[in-house]
Short mmCIF file of the C-alpha atoms (twelve columns), coordinates in Angstrom:
data_MODEL
# 
_entry.id   MODEL 
# 
loop_
_atom_site.group_PDB 
_atom_site.id 
_atom_site.type_symbol 
_atom_site.label_atom_id 
_atom_site.label_alt_id 
_atom_site.label_comp_id 
_atom_site.label_asym_id 
_atom_site.label_seq_id 
_atom_site.Cartn_x 
_atom_site.Cartn_y 
_atom_site.Cartn_z 
_atom_site.pdbx_PDB_model_num 
ATOM 1   C CA . MET A 1   11.108  -13.838 9.869   1 
ATOM 2   C CA . ILE A 2   12.358  -12.945 6.432   1 
ATOM 3   C CA . GLY A 3   12.687  -9.174  5.913   1 
ATOM 4   C CA . LYS A 4   14.530  -8.945  2.587   1 
ATOM 5   C CA . LEU A 5   15.450  -11.261 -0.254  1 
ATOM 6   C CA . LYS A 6   18.055  -10.630 -2.923  1 
ATOM 7   C CA . GLY A 7   18.421  -12.976 -5.862  1 
ATOM 8   C CA . MET A 8   17.650  -13.698 -9.504  1 
ATOM 9   C CA . ILE A 9   14.150  -13.707 -10.900 1 
ATOM 10  C CA . ASP A 10  13.494  -17.240 -12.076 1 
ATOM 11  C CA . SER A 11  9.981   -16.765 -13.451 1 
ATOM 12  C CA . TYR A 12  6.779   -14.754 -13.252 1 
ATOM 13  C CA . GLY A 13  3.231   -15.832 -12.462 1 
ATOM 14  C CA . GLU A 14  0.053   -13.767 -12.580 1 
ATOM 15  C CA . ASP A 15  0.578   -12.270 -9.108  1 
ATOM 16  C CA . PHE A 16  3.904   -13.712 -7.992  1 
ATOM 17  C CA . ILE A 17  7.498   -14.334 -8.928  1 
ATOM 18  C CA . ILE A 18  9.829   -17.159 -8.135  1 
ATOM 19  C CA . LEU A 19  12.969  -15.585 -6.743  1 
ATOM 20  C CA . ASP A 20  16.063  -17.799 -6.845  1 
ATOM 21  C CA . VAL A 21  18.250  -17.063 -3.832  1 
ATOM 22  C CA . ASN A 22  21.381  -19.229 -3.944  1 
ATOM 23  C CA . GLY A 23  19.535  -22.138 -5.543  1 
ATOM 24  C CA . VAL A 24  16.368  -21.935 -3.429  1 
ATOM 25  C CA . GLY A 25  13.267  -20.739 -5.300  1 
ATOM 26  C CA . TYR A 26  10.964  -18.613 -3.151  1 
ATOM 27  C CA . VAL A 27  7.395   -17.927 -4.288  1 
ATOM 28  C CA . VAL A 28  6.892   -14.223 -3.554  1 
ATOM 29  C CA . GLN A 29  3.482   -12.633 -4.070  1 
ATOM 30  C CA . CYS A 30  3.617   -9.046  -5.330  1 
ATOM 31  C CA . SER A 31  1.264   -6.233  -6.274  1 
ATOM 32  C CA . ALA A 32  0.741   -5.514  -9.966  1 
ATOM 33  C CA . ARG A 33  2.731   -2.285  -9.552  1 
ATOM 34  C CA . THR A 34  5.709   -4.126  -8.046  1 
ATOM 35  C CA . LEU A 35  5.600   -6.781  -10.772 1 
ATOM 36  C CA . GLN A 36  5.695   -4.065  -13.467 1 
ATOM 37  C CA . HIS A 37  8.860   -2.559  -12.012 1 
ATOM 38  C CA . LEU A 38  10.834  -5.795  -11.648 1 
ATOM 39  C CA . PRO A 39  13.500  -6.799  -14.175 1 
ATOM 40  C CA . ARG A 40  13.255  -9.695  -16.618 1 
ATOM 41  C CA . PRO A 41  13.854  -13.334 -15.607 1 
ATOM 42  C CA . GLY A 42  17.525  -14.058 -15.087 1 
ATOM 43  C CA . GLU A 43  18.268  -10.580 -13.763 1 
ATOM 44  C CA . PRO A 44  19.016  -9.740  -10.119 1 
ATOM 45  C CA . THR A 45  16.635  -7.909  -7.821  1 
ATOM 46  C CA . ALA A 46  16.028  -7.260  -4.138  1 
ATOM 47  C CA . LEU A 47  12.648  -7.073  -2.435  1 
ATOM 48  C CA . ALA A 48  11.469  -5.992  0.992   1 
ATOM 49  C CA . ILE A 49  9.568   -9.010  2.328   1 
ATOM 50  C CA . GLU A 50  6.598   -9.469  4.624   1 
ATOM 51  C CA . THR A 51  6.363   -13.017 5.945   1 
ATOM 52  C CA . GLN A 52  2.982   -14.347 7.036   1 
ATOM 53  C CA . VAL A 53  2.855   -17.630 8.894   1 
ATOM 54  C CA . ARG A 54  -0.503  -19.380 8.971   1 
ATOM 55  C CA . GLU A 55  -1.528  -22.778 10.208  1 
ATOM 56  C CA . ASP A 56  -1.505  -24.209 6.696   1 
ATOM 57  C CA . ALA A 57  1.045   -22.036 4.860   1 
ATOM 58  C CA . ILE A 58  3.942   -19.630 5.011   1 
ATOM 59  C CA . LYS A 59  3.497   -16.797 2.519   1 
ATOM 60  C CA . LEU A 60  6.023   -14.244 1.337   1 
ATOM 61  C CA . PHE A 61  4.938   -10.871 -0.011  1 
ATOM 62  C CA . GLY A 62  7.468   -8.757  -1.889  1 
ATOM 63  C CA . PHE A 63  7.673   -4.977  -2.205  1 
ATOM 64  C CA . GLY A 64  9.876   -2.544  -4.064  1 
ATOM 65  C CA . SER A 65  10.275  -0.349  -0.988  1 
ATOM 66  C CA . ASP A 66  10.008  -0.451  2.787   1 
ATOM 67  C CA . ALA A 67  7.253   2.187   2.588   1 
ATOM 68  C CA . GLU A 68  5.144   -0.092  0.405   1 
ATOM 69  C CA . ARG A 69  5.649   -2.957  2.876   1 
ATOM 70  C CA . ASP A 70  4.708   -0.672  5.788   1 
ATOM 71  C CA . TRP A 71  1.466   0.288   4.015   1 
ATOM 72  C CA . PHE A 72  0.735   -3.401  3.375   1 
ATOM 73  C CA . ARG A 73  0.997   -4.045  7.110   1 
ATOM 74  C CA . LEU A 74  -1.020  -0.960  8.053   1 
ATOM 75  C CA . LEU A 75  -3.823  -1.664  5.579   1 
ATOM 76  C CA . GLN A 76  -4.340  -5.101  7.110   1 
ATOM 77  C CA . THR A 77  -5.124  -3.535  10.490  1 
ATOM 78  C CA . VAL A 78  -8.437  -2.384  8.987   1 
ATOM 79  C CA . GLN A 79  -11.307 -4.852  9.363   1 
ATOM 80  C CA . GLY A 80  -12.123 -6.387  5.987   1 
ATOM 81  C CA . VAL A 81  -8.664  -5.838  4.515   1 
ATOM 82  C CA . GLY A 82  -6.561  -8.943  4.093   1 
ATOM 83  C CA . ALA A 83  -3.404  -9.555  2.123   1 
ATOM 84  C CA . LYS A 84  -5.242  -9.854  -1.210  1 
ATOM 85  C CA . VAL A 85  -7.066  -6.520  -0.852  1 
ATOM 86  C CA . ALA A 86  -3.957  -4.772  0.497   1 
ATOM 87  C CA . LEU A 87  -1.989  -5.952  -2.564  1 
ATOM 88  C CA . ALA A 88  -4.818  -4.807  -4.847  1 
ATOM 89  C CA . ILE A 89  -4.733  -1.325  -3.305  1 
ATOM 90  C CA . LEU A 90  -0.944  -1.145  -3.618  1 
ATOM 91  C CA . GLY A 91  -1.267  -2.311  -7.206  1 
ATOM 92  C CA . VAL A 92  -3.318  0.784   -8.032  1 
ATOM 93  C CA . LEU A 93  -1.681  3.377   -5.759  1 
ATOM 94  C CA . ASP A 94  1.969   3.670   -4.803  1 
ATOM 95  C CA . ALA A 95  2.829   4.345   -1.164  1 
ATOM 96  C CA . ARG A 96  2.920   8.128   -1.554  1 
ATOM 97  C CA . GLU A 97  -0.346  8.274   -3.540  1 
ATOM 98  C CA . LEU A 98  -2.059  6.074   -0.962  1 
ATOM 99  C CA . ALA A 99  -0.809  8.190   1.932   1 
ATOM 100 C CA . SER A 100 -2.005  11.315  0.171   1 
ATOM 101 C CA . ALA A 101 -5.421  9.848   -0.691  1 
ATOM 102 C CA . ILE A 102 -6.011  8.747   2.893   1 
ATOM 103 C CA . ALA A 103 -4.676  11.963  4.420   1 
ATOM 104 C CA . MET A 104 -6.962  14.014  2.176   1 
ATOM 105 C CA . GLN A 105 -9.823  11.545  2.801   1 
ATOM 106 C CA . ASP A 106 -10.191 10.745  -0.906  1 
ATOM 107 C CA . LYS A 107 -12.371 7.633   -0.670  1 
ATOM 108 C CA . ALA A 108 -12.877 7.474   -4.443  1 
ATOM 109 C CA . MET A 109 -9.136  7.137   -5.021  1 
ATOM 110 C CA . VAL A 110 -8.900  4.227   -2.562  1 
ATOM 111 C CA . ALA A 111 -12.016 2.600   -4.086  1 
ATOM 112 C CA . ARG A 112 -10.256 2.355   -7.488  1 
ATOM 113 C CA . ALA A 113 -8.645  -0.882  -6.333  1 
ATOM 114 C CA . PRO A 114 -10.392 -4.118  -7.335  1 
ATOM 115 C CA . GLY A 115 -12.295 -5.582  -4.387  1 
ATOM 116 C CA . VAL A 116 -12.611 -2.239  -2.597  1 
ATOM 117 C CA . GLY A 117 -16.128 -0.863  -2.561  1 
ATOM 118 C CA . PRO A 118 -17.301 2.490   -1.223  1 
ATOM 119 C CA . LYS A 119 -17.953 1.184   2.308   1 
ATOM 120 C CA . LEU A 120 -14.538 -0.451  2.648   1 
ATOM 121 C CA . ALA A 121 -12.819 2.610   1.160   1 
ATOM 122 C CA . ALA A 122 -14.612 4.809   3.711   1 
ATOM 123 C CA . ARG A 123 -13.534 2.486   6.546   1 
ATOM 124 C CA . ILE A 124 -9.906  2.495   5.359   1 
ATOM 125 C CA . VAL A 125 -9.842  6.290   5.151   1 
ATOM 126 C CA . ALA A 126 -11.566 6.723   8.519   1 
ATOM 127 C CA . GLU A 127 -9.322  4.281   10.386  1 
ATOM 128 C CA . LEU A 128 -6.019  5.335   8.832   1 
ATOM 129 C CA . LYS A 129 -6.480  9.097   8.340   1 
ATOM 130 C CA . ASP A 130 -4.475  9.981   11.459  1 
ATOM 131 C CA . LYS A 131 -1.565  7.753   10.409  1 
ATOM 132 C CA . ALA A 132 -1.370  8.766   6.745   1 
ATOM 133 C CA . PRO A 133 0.191   12.258  7.044   1 
ATOM 134 C CA . ALA A 134 3.334   10.778  8.600   1 
ATOM 135 C CA . PHE A 135 3.645   8.327   5.689   1 
ATOM 136 C CA . ALA A 136 3.081   11.027  3.076   1 
ATOM 137 C CA . GLY A 137 5.284   13.692  4.591   1 
ATOM 138 C CA . ILE A 138 2.238   15.975  4.735   1 
ATOM 139 C CA . ASP A 139 1.893   18.576  7.472   1 
ATOM 140 C CA . PRO A 140 -0.991  17.362  9.705   1 
ATOM 141 C CA . ASN A 141 -2.222  20.979  9.947   1 
ATOM 142 C CA . VAL A 142 -2.811  21.029  6.188   1 
ATOM 143 C CA . VAL A 143 -4.870  17.844  6.489   1 
ATOM 144 C CA . ARG A 144 -6.926  19.287  9.353   1 
ATOM 145 C CA . LEU A 145 -7.469  22.477  7.378   1 
ATOM 146 C CA . ALA A 146 -8.604  20.529  4.302   1 
ATOM 147 C CA . GLY A 147 -11.023 18.531  6.469   1 
ATOM 148 C CA . ALA A 148 -12.318 21.695  8.100   1 
ATOM 149 C CA . GLU A 149 -12.916 23.315  4.713   1 
ATOM 150 C CA . GLU A 150 -14.814 20.242  3.513   1 
ATOM 151 C CA . ALA A 151 -16.957 20.369  6.667   1 
ATOM 152 C CA . LYS A 152 -17.374 24.152  6.187   1 
ATOM 153 C CA . SER A 153 -15.868 24.769  9.628   1 
ATOM 154 C CA . ALA A 154 -12.629 26.374  8.453   1 
ATOM 155 C CA . PRO A 155 -11.879 29.890  9.708   1 
ATOM 156 C CA . LYS A 156 -13.599 32.612  7.615   1 
ATOM 157 C CA . PRO A 157 -10.352 33.962  6.044   1 
ATOM 158 C CA . VAL A 158 -9.472  30.435  4.881   1 
ATOM 159 C CA . GLN A 159 -12.939 29.895  3.384   1 
ATOM 160 C CA . ASP A 160 -12.675 33.250  1.595   1 
ATOM 161 C CA . ALA A 161 -9.211  32.420  0.260   1 
ATOM 162 C CA . ILE A 162 -10.341 29.051  -1.075  1 
ATOM 163 C CA . SER A 163 -13.522 30.296  -2.753  1 
# 
């Protein structure tokens, strides 16, 4: 599998670049956020790569960071989230924002991505909420406390402090 590519940007498409690596042009699909942060054609860049091999195609997905690639993989473990939806989510939220939104169970933030409705956003948050704090560097106790406050089951001193 290909894990990283370093080369010159040959050209841009709507949702991909052609990355020239020693004379071989790789079509690399990227999120809108990643595309915005890449240099102009003719300039060098390096991307973390996720390679997907299907019966009819081999696809390369490029990311500005390993964390973004890890989220791409993790998002696709949720039923209803494929590569296209995962890229759409990462186009709206960077890895840290996504981790925070999921850890704090902010379904509306996740639903900002095109192709993600309220039901899918709720499923993403529900299935990934236990994994998100590690990605965000958030103390899991803070997440539990926030969830308890939302459910009105937080200890009385905490409820008093928040109100």
